[in-house]
PDB file of C-alpha atoms in Angstrom:
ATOM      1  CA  UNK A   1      98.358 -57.051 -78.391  1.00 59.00           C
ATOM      2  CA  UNK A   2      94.991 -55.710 -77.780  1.00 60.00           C
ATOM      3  CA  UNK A   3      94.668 -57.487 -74.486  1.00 64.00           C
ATOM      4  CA  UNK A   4      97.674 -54.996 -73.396  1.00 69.00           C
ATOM      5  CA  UNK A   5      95.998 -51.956 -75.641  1.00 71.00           C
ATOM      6  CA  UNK A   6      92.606 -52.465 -73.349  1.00 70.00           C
ATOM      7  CA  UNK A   7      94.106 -52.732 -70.324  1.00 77.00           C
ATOM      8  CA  UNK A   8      95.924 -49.185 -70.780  1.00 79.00           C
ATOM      9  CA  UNK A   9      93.715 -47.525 -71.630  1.00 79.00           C
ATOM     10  CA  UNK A  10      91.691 -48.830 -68.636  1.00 80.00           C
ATOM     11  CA  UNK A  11      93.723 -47.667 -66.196  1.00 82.00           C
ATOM     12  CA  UNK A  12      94.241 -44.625 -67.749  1.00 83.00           C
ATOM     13  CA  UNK A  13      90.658 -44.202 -67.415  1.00 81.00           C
ATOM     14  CA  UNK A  14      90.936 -44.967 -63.338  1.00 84.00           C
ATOM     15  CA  UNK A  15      93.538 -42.521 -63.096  1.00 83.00           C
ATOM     16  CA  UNK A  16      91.614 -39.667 -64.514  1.00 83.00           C
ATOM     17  CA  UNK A  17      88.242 -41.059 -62.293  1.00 86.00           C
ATOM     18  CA  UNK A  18      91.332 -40.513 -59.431  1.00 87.00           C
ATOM     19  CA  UNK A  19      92.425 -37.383 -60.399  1.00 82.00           C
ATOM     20  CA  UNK A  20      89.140 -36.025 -60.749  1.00 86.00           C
ATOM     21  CA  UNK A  21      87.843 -37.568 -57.647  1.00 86.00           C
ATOM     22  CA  UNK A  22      90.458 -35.765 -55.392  1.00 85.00           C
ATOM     23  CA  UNK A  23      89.933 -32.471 -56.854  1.00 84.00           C
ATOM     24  CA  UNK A  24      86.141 -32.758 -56.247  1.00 82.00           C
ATOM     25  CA  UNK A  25      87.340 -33.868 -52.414  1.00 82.00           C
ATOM     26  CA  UNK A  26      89.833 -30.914 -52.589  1.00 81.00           C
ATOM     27  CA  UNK A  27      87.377 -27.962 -53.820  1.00 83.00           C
ATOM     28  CA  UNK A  28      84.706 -29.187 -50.781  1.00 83.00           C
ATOM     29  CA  UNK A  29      87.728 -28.963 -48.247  1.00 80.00           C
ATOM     30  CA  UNK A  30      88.746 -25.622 -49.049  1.00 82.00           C
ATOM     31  CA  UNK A  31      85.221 -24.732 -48.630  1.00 80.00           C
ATOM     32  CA  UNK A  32      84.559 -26.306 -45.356  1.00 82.00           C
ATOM     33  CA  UNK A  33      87.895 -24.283 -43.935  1.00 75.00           C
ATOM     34  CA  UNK A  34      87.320 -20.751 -45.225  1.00 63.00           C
ATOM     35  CA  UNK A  35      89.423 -20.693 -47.687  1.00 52.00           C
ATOM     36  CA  UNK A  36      92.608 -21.121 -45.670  1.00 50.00           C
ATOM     37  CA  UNK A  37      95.869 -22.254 -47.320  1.00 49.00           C
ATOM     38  CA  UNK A  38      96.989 -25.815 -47.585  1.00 45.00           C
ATOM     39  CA  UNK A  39     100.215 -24.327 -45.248  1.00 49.00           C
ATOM     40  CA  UNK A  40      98.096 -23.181 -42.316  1.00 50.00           C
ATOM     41  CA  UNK A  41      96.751 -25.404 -39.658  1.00 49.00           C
ATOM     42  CA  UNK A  42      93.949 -27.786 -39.492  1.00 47.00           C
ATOM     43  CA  UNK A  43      91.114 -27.091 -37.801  1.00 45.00           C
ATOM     44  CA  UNK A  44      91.725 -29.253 -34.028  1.00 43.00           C
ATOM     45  CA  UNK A  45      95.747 -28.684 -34.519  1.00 46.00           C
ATOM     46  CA  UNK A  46      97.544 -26.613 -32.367  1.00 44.00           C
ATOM     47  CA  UNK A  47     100.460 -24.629 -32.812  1.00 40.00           C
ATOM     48  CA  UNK A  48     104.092 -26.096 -32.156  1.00 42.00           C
ATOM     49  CA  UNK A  49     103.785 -29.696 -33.662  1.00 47.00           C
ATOM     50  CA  UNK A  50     100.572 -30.563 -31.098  1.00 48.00           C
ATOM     51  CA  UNK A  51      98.761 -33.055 -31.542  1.00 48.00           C
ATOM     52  CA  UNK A  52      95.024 -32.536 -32.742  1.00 48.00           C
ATOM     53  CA  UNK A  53      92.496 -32.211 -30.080  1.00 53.00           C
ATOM     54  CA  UNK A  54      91.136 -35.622 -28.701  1.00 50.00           C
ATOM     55  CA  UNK A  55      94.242 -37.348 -29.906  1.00 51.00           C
ATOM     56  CA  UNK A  56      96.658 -38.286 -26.804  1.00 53.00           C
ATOM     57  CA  UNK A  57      99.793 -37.260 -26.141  1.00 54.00           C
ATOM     58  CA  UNK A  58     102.707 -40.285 -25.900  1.00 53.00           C
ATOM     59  CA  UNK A  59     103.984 -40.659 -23.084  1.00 59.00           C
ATOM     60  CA  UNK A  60     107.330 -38.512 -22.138  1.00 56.00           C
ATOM     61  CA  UNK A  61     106.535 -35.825 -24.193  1.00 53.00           C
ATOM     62  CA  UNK A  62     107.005 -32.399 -22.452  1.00 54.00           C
ATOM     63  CA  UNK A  63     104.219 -29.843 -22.153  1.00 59.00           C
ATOM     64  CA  UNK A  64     104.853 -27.303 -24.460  1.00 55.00           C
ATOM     65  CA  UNK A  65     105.612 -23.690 -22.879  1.00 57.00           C
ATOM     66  CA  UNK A  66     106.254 -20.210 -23.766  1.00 58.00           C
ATOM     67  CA  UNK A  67     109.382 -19.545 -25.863  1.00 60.00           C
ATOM     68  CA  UNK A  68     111.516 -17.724 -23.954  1.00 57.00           C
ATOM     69  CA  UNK A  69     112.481 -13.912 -24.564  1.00 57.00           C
ATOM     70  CA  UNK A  70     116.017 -12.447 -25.172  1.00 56.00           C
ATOM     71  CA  UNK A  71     118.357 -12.385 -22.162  1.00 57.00           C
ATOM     72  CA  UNK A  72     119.092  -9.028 -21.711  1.00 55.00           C
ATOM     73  CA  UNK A  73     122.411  -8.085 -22.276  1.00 59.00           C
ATOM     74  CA  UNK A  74     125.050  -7.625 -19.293  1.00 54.00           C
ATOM     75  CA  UNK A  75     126.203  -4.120 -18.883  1.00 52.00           C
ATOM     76  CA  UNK A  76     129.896  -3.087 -18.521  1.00 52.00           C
ATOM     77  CA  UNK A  77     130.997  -3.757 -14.598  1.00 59.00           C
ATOM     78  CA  UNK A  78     130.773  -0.600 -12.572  1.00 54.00           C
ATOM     79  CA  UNK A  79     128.853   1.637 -15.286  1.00 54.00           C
ATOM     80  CA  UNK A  80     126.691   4.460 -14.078  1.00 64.00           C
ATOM     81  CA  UNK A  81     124.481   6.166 -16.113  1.00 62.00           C
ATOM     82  CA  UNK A  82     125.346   9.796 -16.842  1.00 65.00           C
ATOM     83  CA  UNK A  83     123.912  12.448 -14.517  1.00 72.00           C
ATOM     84  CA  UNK A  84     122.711  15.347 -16.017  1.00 68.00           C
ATOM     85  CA  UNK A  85     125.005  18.625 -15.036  1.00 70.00           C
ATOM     86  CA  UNK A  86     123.706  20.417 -12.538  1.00 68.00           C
ATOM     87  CA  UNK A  87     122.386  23.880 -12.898  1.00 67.00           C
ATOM     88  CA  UNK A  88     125.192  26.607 -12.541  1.00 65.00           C
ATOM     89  CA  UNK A  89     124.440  28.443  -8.929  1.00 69.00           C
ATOM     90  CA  UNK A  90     123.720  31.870  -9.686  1.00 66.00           C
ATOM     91  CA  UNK A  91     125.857  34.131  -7.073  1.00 66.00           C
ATOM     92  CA  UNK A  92     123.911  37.244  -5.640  1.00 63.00           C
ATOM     93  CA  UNK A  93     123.989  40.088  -6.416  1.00 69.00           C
ATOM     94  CA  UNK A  94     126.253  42.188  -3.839  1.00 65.00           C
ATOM     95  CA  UNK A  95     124.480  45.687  -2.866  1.00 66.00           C
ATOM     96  CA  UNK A  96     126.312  48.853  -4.617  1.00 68.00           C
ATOM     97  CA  UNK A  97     128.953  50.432  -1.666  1.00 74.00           C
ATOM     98  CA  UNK A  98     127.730  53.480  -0.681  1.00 70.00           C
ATOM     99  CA  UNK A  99     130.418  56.372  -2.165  1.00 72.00           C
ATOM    100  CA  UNK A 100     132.737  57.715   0.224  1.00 71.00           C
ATOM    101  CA  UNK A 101     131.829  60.813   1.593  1.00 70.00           C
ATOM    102  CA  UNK A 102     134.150  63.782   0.678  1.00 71.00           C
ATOM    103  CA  UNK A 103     137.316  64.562   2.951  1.00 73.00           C
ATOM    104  CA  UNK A 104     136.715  68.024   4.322  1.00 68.00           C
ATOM    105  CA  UNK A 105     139.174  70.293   3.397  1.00 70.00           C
ATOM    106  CA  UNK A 106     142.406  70.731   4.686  1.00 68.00           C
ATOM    107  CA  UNK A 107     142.454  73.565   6.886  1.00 68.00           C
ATOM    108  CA  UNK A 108     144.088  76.886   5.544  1.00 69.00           C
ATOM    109  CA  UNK A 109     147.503  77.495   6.503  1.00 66.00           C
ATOM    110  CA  UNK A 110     147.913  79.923   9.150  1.00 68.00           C
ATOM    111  CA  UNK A 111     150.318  82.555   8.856  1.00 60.00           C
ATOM    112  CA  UNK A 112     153.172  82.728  10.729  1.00 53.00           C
ATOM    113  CA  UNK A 113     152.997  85.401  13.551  1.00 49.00           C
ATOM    114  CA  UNK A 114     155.144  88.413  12.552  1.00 49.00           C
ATOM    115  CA  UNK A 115     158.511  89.319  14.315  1.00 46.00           C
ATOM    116  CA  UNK A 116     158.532  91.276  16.783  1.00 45.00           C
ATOM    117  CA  UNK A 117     159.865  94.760  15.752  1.00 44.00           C
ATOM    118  CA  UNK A 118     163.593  95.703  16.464  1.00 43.00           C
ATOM    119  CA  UNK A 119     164.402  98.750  19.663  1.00 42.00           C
ATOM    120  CA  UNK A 120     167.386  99.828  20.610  1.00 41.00           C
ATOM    121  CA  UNK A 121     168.064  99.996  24.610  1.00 42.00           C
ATOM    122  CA  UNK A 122     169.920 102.960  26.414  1.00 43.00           C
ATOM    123  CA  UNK A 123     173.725 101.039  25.465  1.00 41.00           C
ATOM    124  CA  UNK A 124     172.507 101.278  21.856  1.00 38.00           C
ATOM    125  CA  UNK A 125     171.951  97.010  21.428  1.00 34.00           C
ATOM    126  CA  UNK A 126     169.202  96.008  19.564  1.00 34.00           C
ATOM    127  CA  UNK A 127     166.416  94.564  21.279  1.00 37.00           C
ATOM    128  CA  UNK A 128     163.020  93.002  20.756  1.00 40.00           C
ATOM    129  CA  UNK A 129     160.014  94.067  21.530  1.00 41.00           C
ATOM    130  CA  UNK A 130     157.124  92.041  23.882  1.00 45.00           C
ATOM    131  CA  UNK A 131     154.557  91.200  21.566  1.00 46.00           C
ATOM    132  CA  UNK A 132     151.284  92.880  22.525  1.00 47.00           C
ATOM    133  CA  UNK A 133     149.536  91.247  25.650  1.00 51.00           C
ATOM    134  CA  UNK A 134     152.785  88.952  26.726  1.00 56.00           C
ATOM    135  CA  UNK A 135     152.675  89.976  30.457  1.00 84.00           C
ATOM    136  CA  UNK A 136     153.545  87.054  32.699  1.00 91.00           C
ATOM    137  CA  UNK A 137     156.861  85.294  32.921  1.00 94.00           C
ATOM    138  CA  UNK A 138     157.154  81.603  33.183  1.00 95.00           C
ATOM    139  CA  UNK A 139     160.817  79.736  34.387  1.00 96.00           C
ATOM    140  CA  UNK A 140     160.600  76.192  34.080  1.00 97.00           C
ATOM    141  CA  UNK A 141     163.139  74.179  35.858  1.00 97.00           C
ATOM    142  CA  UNK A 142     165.170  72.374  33.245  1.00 96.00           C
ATOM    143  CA  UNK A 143     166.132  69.282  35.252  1.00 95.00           C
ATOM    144  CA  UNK A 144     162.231  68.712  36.683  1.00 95.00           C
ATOM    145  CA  UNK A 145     159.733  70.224  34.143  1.00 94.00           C
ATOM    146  CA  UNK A 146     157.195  69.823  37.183  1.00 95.00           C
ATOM    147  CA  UNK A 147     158.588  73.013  38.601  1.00 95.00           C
ATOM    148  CA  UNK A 148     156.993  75.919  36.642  1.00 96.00           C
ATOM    149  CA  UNK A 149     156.994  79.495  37.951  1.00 96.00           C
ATOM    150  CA  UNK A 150     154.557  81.892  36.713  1.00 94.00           C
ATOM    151  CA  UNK A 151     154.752  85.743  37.481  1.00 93.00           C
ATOM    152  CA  UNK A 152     153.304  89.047  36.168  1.00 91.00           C
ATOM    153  CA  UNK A 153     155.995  91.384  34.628  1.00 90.00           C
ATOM    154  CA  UNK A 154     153.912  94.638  35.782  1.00 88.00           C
ATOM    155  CA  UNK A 155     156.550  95.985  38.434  1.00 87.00           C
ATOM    156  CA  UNK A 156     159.244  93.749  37.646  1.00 91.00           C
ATOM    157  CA  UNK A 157     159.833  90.457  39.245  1.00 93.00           C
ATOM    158  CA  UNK A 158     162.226  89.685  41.876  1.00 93.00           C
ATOM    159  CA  UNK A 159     163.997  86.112  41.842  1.00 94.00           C
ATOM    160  CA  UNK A 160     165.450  84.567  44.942  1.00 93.00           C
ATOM    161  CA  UNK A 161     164.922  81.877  47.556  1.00 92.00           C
ATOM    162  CA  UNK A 162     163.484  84.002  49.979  1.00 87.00           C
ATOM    163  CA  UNK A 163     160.379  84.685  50.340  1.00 80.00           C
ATOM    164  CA  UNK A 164     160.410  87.849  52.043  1.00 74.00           C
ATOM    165  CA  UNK A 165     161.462  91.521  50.476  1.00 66.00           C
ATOM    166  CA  UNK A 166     158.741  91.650  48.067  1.00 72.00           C
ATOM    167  CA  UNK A 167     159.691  88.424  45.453  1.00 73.00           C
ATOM    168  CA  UNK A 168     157.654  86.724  43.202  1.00 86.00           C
ATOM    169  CA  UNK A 169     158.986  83.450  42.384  1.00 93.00           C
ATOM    170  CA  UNK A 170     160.850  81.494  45.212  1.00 93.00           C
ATOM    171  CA  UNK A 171     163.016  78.537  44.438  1.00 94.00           C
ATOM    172  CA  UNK A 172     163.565  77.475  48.152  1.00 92.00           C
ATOM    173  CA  UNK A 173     164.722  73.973  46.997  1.00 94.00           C
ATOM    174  CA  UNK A 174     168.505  74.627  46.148  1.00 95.00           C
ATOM    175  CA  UNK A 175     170.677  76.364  48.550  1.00 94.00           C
ATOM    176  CA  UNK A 176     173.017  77.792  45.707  1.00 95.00           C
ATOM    177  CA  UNK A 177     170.312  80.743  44.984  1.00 95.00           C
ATOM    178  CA  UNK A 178     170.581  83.860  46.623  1.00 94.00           C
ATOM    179  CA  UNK A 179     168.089  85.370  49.051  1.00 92.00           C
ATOM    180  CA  UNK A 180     167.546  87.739  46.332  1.00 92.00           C
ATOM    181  CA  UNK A 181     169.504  86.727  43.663  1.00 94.00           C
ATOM    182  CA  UNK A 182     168.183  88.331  40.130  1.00 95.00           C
ATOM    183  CA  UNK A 183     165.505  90.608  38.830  1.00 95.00           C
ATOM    184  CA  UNK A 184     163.518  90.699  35.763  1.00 95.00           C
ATOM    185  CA  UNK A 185     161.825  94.207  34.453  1.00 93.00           C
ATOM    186  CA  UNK A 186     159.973  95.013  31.545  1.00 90.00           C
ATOM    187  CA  UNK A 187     159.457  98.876  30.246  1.00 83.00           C
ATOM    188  CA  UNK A 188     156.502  97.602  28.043  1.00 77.00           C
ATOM    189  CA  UNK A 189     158.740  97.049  25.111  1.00 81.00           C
ATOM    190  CA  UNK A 190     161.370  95.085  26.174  1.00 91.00           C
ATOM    191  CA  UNK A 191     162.125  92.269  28.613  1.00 94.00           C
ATOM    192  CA  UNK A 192     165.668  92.847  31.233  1.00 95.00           C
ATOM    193  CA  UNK A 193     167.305  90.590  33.423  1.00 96.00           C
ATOM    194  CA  UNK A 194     170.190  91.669  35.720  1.00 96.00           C
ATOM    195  CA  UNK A 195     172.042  90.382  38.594  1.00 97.00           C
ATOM    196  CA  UNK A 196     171.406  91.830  42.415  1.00 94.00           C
ATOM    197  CA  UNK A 197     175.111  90.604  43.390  1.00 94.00           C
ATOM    198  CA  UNK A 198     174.137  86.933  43.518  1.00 95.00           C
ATOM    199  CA  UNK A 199     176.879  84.694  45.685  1.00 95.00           C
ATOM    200  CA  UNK A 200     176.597  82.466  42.678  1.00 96.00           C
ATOM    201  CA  UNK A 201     175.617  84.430  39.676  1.00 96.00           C
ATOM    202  CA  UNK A 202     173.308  84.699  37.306  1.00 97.00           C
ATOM    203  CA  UNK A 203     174.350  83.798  33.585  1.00 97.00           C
ATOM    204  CA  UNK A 204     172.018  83.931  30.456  1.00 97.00           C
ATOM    205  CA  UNK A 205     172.770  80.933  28.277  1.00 97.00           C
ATOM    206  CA  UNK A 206     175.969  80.331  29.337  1.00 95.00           C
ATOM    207  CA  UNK A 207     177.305  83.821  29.750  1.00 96.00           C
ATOM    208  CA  UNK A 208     177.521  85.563  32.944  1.00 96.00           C
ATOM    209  CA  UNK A 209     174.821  88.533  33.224  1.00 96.00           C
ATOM    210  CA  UNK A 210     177.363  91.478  34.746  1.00 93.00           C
ATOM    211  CA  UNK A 211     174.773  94.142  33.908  1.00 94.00           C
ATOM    212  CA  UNK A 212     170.816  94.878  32.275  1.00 94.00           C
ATOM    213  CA  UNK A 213     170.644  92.357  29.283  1.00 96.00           C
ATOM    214  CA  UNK A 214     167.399  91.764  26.918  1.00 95.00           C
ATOM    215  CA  UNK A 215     165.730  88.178  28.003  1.00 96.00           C
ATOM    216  CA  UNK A 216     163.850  86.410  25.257  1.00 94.00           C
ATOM    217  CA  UNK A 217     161.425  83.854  24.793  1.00 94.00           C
ATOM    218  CA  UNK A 218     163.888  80.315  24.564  1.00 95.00           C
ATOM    219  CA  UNK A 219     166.584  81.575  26.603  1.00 97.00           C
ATOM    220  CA  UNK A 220     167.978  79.549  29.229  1.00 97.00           C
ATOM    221  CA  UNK A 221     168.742  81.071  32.706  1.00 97.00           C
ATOM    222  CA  UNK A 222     171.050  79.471  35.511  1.00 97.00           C
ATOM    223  CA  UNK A 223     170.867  80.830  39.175  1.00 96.00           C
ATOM    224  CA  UNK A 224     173.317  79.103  41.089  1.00 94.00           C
ATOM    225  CA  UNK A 225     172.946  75.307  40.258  1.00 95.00           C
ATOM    226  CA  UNK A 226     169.624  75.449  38.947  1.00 96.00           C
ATOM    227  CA  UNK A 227     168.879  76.023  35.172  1.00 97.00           C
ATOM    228  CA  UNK A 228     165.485  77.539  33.528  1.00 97.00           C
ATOM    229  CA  UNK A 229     164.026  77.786  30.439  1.00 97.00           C
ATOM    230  CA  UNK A 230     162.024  81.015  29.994  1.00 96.00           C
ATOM    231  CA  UNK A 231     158.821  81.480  28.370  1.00 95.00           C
ATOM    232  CA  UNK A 232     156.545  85.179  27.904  1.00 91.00           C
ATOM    233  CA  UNK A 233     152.998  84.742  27.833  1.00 86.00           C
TER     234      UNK A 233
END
């Protein structure tokens, strides 16, 4: 029983000499490393489970590299990256439009020129009067405008298609006038046409002139075949 006792308590005793022993060895460790922690590396160890420098590597073992980074992640098929918008175009500016000039102004009516005053010839019809300064006759043929006769009315004018005895306006181009065939005569007031026994006749729109009868302005005259419009200047 005291065989066992002693025996205890000696190895008791080596386990404390133990204990002590590798605290002593720990303390001078964490002083020759700096105080690192027990979980950081060794001084000659590398990172990534290398083996201590001076110690070789077996044999197949693979150099260690460096990790590898994230793939980068595929983008949806046929994606473009938004464009900014672009800038709106500003439009010029068009130049102000001149504004219209002003429309001259219509032109005063002109008054109608007055009627020529009423006279009575010597058979008691009523007649009008030439308006002051009408003193030529004009006969334009009816049928060809580009025969126009002009003649003063001072002295009367004689009609006919010969030229001879004194006439004034000749119409030599139709056989149906007379050598003389009608006279006109104005007494400064009034405007008379008669017949000088025509083989034809004279007739004053459409009536047959048997004596003096007033001539106006519009009238139409026929001698023979050949019709004219008469106009007082």
């Amino acid at each position: 029983m005291g065989g066992i006792t002693l025996s205890l308590l000696t190895t008791i005793r080596l386990a404390a000499i133990i204990v002590l022993i590798l605290s002593v060895v720990g303390i001078i460790v964490l002083k020759l490393t700096g105080g690192k922690s027990a979980g950081q590396p060794m001084p000659g160890q590398q990172l990534f489970g290398a083996p201590p420098q001076g110690m070789p590597r077996p044999q197949g073992m693979p150099q260690p590299g460096p990790m590898p980074g994230p793939a980068p992640m595929p983008g949806p098929q046929g994606f473009q990256p938004p464009q900014p918008a672009p800038a709106p175009m500003q439009q010029p500016m068009a130049a102000p439009q001149p504004a219209p000039a002003p429309r001259p102004a219509a032109p005063a009516p002109q008054p109608a020129p007055a009627a020529a005053p009423a006279a009575s010839n010597d058979d008691g019809a009523t007649v009008a009067i030439i308006p002051g300064g009408a003193k030529t006759l004009v006969l334009t043929d009816v049928a060809d405008s580009s025969k126009v006769f002009r003649a003063d009315l001072e002295g009367g004018v004689l009609i006919g298609r010969k030229s001879s005895g004194g006439q004034k306006i000749v119409i030599d181009y139709d056989s149906s006038v007379s050598g003389k065939h009608c006279q006109v005569t104005s007494d400064g007031a009034v405007i008379m046409i008669e017949d000088l026994h025509s083989t034809n006749k004279t007739y004053l729109n459409g009536a047959e002139v048997s004596a003096k009868t007033v001539l106006r302005a519009g009238d139409h005259v026929k001698l023979g075949n050949v019709t004219f419009k008469v106009d007082i200047e």
